[in-house]
PDB file of C-alpha atoms in Angstrom:
ATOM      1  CA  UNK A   1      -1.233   0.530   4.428  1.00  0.00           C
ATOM      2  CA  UNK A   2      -2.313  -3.076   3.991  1.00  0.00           C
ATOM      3  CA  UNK A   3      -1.392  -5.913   1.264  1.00  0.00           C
ATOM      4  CA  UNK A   4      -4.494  -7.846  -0.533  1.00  0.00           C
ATOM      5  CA  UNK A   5      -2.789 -10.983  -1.415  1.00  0.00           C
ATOM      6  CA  UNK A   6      -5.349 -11.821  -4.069  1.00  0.00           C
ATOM      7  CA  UNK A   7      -4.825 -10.024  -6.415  1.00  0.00           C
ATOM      8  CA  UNK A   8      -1.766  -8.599  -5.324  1.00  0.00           C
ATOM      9  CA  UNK A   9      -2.853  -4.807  -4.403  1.00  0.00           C
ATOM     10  CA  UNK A  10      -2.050  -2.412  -2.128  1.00  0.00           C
ATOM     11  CA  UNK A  11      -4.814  -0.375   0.100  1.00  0.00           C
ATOM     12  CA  UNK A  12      -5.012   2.852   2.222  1.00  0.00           C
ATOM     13  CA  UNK A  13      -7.338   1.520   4.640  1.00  0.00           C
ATOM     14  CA  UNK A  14      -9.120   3.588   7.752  1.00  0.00           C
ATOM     15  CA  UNK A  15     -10.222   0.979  10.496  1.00  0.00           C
ATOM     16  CA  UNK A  16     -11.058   0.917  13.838  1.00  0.00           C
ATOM     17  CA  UNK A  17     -13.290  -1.771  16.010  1.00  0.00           C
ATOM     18  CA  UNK A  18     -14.256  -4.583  14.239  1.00  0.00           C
ATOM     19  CA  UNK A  19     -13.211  -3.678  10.770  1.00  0.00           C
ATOM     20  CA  UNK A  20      -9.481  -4.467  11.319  1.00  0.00           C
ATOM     21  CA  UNK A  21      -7.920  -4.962   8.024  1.00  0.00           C
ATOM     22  CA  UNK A  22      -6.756  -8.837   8.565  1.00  0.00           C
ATOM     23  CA  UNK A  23     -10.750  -8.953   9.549  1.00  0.00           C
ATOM     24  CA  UNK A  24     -10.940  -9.076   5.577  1.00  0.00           C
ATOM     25  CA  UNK A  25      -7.956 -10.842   4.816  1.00  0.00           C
ATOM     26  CA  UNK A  26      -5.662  -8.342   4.216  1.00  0.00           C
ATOM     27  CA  UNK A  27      -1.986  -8.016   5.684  1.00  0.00           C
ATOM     28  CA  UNK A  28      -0.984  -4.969   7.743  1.00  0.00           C
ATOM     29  CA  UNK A  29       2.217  -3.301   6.652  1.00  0.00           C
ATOM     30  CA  UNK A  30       2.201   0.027   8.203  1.00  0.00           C
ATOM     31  CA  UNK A  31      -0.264   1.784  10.848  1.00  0.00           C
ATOM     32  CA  UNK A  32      -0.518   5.296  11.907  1.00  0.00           C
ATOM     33  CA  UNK A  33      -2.846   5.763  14.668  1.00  0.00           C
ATOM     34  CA  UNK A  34      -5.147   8.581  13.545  1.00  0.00           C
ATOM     35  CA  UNK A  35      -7.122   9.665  16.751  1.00  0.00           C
ATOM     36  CA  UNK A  36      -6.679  12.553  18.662  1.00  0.00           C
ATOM     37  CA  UNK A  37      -5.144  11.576  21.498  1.00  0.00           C
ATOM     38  CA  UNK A  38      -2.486  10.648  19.461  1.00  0.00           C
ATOM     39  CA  UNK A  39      -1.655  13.804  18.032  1.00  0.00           C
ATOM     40  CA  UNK A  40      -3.251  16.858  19.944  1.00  0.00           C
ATOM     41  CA  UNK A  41      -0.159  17.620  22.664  1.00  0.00           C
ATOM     42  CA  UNK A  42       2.605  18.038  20.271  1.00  0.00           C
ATOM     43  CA  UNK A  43       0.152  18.789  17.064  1.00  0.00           C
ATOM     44  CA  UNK A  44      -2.733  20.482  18.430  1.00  0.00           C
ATOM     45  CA  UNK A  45      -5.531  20.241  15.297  1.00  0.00           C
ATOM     46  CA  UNK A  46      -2.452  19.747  12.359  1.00  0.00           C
ATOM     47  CA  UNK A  47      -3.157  16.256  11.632  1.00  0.00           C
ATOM     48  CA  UNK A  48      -1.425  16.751   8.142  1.00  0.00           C
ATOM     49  CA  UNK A  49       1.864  17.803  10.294  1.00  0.00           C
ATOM     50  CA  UNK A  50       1.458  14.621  12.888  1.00  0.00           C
ATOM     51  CA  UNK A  51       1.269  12.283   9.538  1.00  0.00           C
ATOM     52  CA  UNK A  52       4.288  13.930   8.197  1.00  0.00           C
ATOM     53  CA  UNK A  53       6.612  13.758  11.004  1.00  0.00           C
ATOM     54  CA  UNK A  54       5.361  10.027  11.639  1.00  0.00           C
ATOM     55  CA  UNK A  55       6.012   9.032   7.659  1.00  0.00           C
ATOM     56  CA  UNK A  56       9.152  10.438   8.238  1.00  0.00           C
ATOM     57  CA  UNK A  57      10.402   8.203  10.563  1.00  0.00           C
ATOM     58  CA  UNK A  58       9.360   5.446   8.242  1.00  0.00           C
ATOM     59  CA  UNK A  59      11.674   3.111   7.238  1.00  0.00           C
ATOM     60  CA  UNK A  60      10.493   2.329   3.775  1.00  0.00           C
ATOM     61  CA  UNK A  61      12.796  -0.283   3.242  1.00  0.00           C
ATOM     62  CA  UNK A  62      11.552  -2.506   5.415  1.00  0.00           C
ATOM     63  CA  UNK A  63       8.154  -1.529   4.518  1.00  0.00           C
ATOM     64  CA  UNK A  64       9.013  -2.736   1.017  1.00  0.00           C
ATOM     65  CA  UNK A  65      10.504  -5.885   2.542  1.00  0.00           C
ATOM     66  CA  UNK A  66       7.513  -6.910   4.400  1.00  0.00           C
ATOM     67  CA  UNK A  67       5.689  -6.422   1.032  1.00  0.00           C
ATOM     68  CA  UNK A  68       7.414  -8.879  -0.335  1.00  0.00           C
ATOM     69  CA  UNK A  69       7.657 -11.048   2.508  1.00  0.00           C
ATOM     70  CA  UNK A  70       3.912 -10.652   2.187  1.00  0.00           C
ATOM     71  CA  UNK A  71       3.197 -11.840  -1.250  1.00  0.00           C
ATOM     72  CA  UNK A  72       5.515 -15.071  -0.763  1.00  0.00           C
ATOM     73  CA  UNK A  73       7.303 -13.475  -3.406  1.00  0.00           C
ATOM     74  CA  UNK A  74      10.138 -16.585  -2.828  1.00  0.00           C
ATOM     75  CA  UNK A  75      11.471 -16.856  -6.655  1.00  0.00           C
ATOM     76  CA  UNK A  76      14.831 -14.778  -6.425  1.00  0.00           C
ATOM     77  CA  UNK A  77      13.999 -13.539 -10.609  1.00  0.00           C
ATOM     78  CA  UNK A  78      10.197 -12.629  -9.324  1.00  0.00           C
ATOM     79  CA  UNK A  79      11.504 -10.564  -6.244  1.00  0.00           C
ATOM     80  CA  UNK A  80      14.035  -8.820  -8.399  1.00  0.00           C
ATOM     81  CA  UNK A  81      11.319  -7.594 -10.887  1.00  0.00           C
ATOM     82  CA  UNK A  82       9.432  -6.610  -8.280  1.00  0.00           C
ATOM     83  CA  UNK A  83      12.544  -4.371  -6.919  1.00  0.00           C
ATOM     84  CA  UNK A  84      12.785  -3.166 -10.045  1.00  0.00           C
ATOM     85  CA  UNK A  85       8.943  -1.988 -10.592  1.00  0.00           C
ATOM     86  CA  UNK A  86       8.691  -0.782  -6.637  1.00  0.00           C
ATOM     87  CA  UNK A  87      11.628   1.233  -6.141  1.00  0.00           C
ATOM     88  CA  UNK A  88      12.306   3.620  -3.675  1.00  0.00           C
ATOM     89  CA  UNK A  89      10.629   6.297  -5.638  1.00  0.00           C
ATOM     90  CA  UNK A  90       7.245   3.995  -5.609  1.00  0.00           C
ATOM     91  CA  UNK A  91       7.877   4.274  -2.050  1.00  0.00           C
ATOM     92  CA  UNK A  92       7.797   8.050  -1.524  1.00  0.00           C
ATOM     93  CA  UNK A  93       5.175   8.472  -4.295  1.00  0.00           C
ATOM     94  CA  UNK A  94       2.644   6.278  -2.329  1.00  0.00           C
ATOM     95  CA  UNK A  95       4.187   8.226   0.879  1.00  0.00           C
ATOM     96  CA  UNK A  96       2.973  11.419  -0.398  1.00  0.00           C
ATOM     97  CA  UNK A  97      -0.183   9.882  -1.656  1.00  0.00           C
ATOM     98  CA  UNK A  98      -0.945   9.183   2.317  1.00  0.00           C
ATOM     99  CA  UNK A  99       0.215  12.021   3.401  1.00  0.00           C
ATOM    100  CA  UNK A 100      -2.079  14.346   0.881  1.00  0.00           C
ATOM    101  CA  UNK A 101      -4.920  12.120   0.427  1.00  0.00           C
ATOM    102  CA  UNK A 102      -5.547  10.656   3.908  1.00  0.00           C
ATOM    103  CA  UNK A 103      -6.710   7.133   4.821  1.00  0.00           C
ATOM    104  CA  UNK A 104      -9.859   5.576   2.761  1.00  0.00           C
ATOM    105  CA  UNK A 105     -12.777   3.304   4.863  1.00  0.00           C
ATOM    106  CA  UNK A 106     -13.249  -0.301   4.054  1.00  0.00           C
ATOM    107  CA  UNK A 107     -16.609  -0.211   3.265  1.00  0.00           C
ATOM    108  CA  UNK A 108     -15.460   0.343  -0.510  1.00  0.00           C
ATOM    109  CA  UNK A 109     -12.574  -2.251  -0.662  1.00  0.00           C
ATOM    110  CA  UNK A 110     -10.017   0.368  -2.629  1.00  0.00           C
ATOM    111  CA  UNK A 111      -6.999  -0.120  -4.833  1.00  0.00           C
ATOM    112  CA  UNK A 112      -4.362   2.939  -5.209  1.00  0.00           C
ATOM    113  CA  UNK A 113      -6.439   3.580  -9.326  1.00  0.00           C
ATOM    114  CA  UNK A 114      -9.696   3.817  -7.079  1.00  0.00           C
ATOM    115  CA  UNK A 115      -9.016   6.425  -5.058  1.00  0.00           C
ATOM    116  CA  UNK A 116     -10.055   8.958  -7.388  1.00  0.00           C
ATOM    117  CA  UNK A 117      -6.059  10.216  -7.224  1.00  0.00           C
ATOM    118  CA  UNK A 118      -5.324   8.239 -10.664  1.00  0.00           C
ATOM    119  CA  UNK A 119      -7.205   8.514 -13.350  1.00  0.00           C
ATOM    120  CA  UNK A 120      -9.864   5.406 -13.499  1.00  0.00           C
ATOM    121  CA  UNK A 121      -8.842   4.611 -17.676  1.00  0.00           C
ATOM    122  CA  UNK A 122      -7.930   1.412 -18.423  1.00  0.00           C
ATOM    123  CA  UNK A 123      -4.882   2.900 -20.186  1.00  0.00           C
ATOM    124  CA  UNK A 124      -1.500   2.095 -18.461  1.00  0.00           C
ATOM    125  CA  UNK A 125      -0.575   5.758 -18.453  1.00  0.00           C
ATOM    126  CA  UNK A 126      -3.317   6.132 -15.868  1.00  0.00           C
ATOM    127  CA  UNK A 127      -2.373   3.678 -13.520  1.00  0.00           C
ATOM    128  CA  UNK A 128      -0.150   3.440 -10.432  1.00  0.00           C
ATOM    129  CA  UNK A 129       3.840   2.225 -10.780  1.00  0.00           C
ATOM    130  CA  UNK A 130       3.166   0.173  -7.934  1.00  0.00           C
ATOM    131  CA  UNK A 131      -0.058  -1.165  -9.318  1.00  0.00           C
ATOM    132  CA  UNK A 132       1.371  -2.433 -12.371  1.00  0.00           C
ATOM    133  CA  UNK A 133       4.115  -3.977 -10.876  1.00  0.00           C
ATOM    134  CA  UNK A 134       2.020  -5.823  -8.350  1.00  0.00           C
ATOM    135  CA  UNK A 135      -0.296  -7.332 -11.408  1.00  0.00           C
ATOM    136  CA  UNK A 136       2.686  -8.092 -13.333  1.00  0.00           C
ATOM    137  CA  UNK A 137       3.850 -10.364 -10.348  1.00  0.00           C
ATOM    138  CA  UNK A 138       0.932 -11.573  -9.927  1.00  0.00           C
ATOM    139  CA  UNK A 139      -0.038 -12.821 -13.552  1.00  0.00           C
ATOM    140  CA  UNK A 140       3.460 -14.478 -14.097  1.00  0.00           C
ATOM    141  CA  UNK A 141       3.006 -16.079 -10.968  1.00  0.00           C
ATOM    142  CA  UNK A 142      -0.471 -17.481 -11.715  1.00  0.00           C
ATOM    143  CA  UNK A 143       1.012 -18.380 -15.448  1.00  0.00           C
ATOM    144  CA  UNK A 144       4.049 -20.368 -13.648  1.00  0.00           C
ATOM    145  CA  UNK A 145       1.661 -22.050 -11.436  1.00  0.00           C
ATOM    146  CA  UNK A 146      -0.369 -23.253 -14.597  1.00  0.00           C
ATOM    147  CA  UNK A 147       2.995 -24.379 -15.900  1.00  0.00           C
ATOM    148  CA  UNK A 148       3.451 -26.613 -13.046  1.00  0.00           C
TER     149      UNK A 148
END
C-alpha cells in the first residue's frame, strides 16, 4: 500500500528490483512480502491464507496515521475531515480489497477506481470512500493555498 502525494491517492502496488514504489515518488505505508519463501513453511501454496493472517496483525491505526503523516495533512480541521471520510471501516474495506484482489504492477500507475473492483463512472456512487475523501483534502487544500 503506497501514498501518491499528488494527487492525494492511494495504490496497491506489486514491486520488486528497481521498481520500488518511492522509485516513482510514492510513500510506502504498508508491505507484505509476497515471495515464496516467505510463505511456503507455515502456508504451503495458500497465499490468500499467508495475506490474511499477516493483515491481521495490522495495526490499521497507525496505518491511517502514517497516511496522514504522509499527506502533511498539518491543519487540525483538514485532519479531522479526513478522520471523518477514512474511518476505520475505510480501513477494513481497502483490507479486504488486498486481501481478495491481490497486489497490482506499476507499469499501469493505479488508483483504488482503476482496479477494475469499482466501477470506472464518473458518478460518486461508483467511487471509493477513501478516494473521495483523499480528493476532497486535496482540492480544499489546493483552494487554501490559492487563498494564501
Amino acid at each position: 500500500l503506497a501514498l501518491d502525494r499528488e494527487p492525494l491517492r492511494l495504490h496497491l502496488v506489486n514491486s520488486s528490483g528497481p521498481t520500488h514504489p518511492l522509485a516513482v515518488g510514492l510513500k510506502p505505508l504498508l508491505a507484505i512480502d509476497l515471495w515464496e519463501h516467505a510463505y511456503v513453511f507455515d502456508y504451503g501454496i495458500d497465499r490468500d491464507a499467508y495475506v490474511r493472517a499477516v493483515l491481521s496483525l495490522v495495526d490499521w491505526q497507525t496505518v491511517l496515521a502514517d497516511i496522514l503523516a504522509a499527506a502533511n495533512m498539518a491543519d487540525e480541521q483538514t485532519k479531522l475531515k479526513y478522520l471523518i471520510r477514512c474511518s476505520m471501516k475505510d480501513m477494513r474495506r481497502l483490507k479486504h480489497m488486498m486481501v481478495q484482489h491481490g497486489t497490482i504492477d506499476l507499469a499501469e500507475p493505479p488508483s483504488l477506481t482503476k482496479l477494475g473492483l469499482i466501477a470506472p463512472a464518473e458518478s460518486h456512487a461508483a467511487r471509493s470512500l477513501v478516494d473521495l475523501a483523499m480528493e476532497e483534502v486535496a482540492r480544499e487544500g489546493r483552494g487554501r493555498d490559492r487563498d494564501a
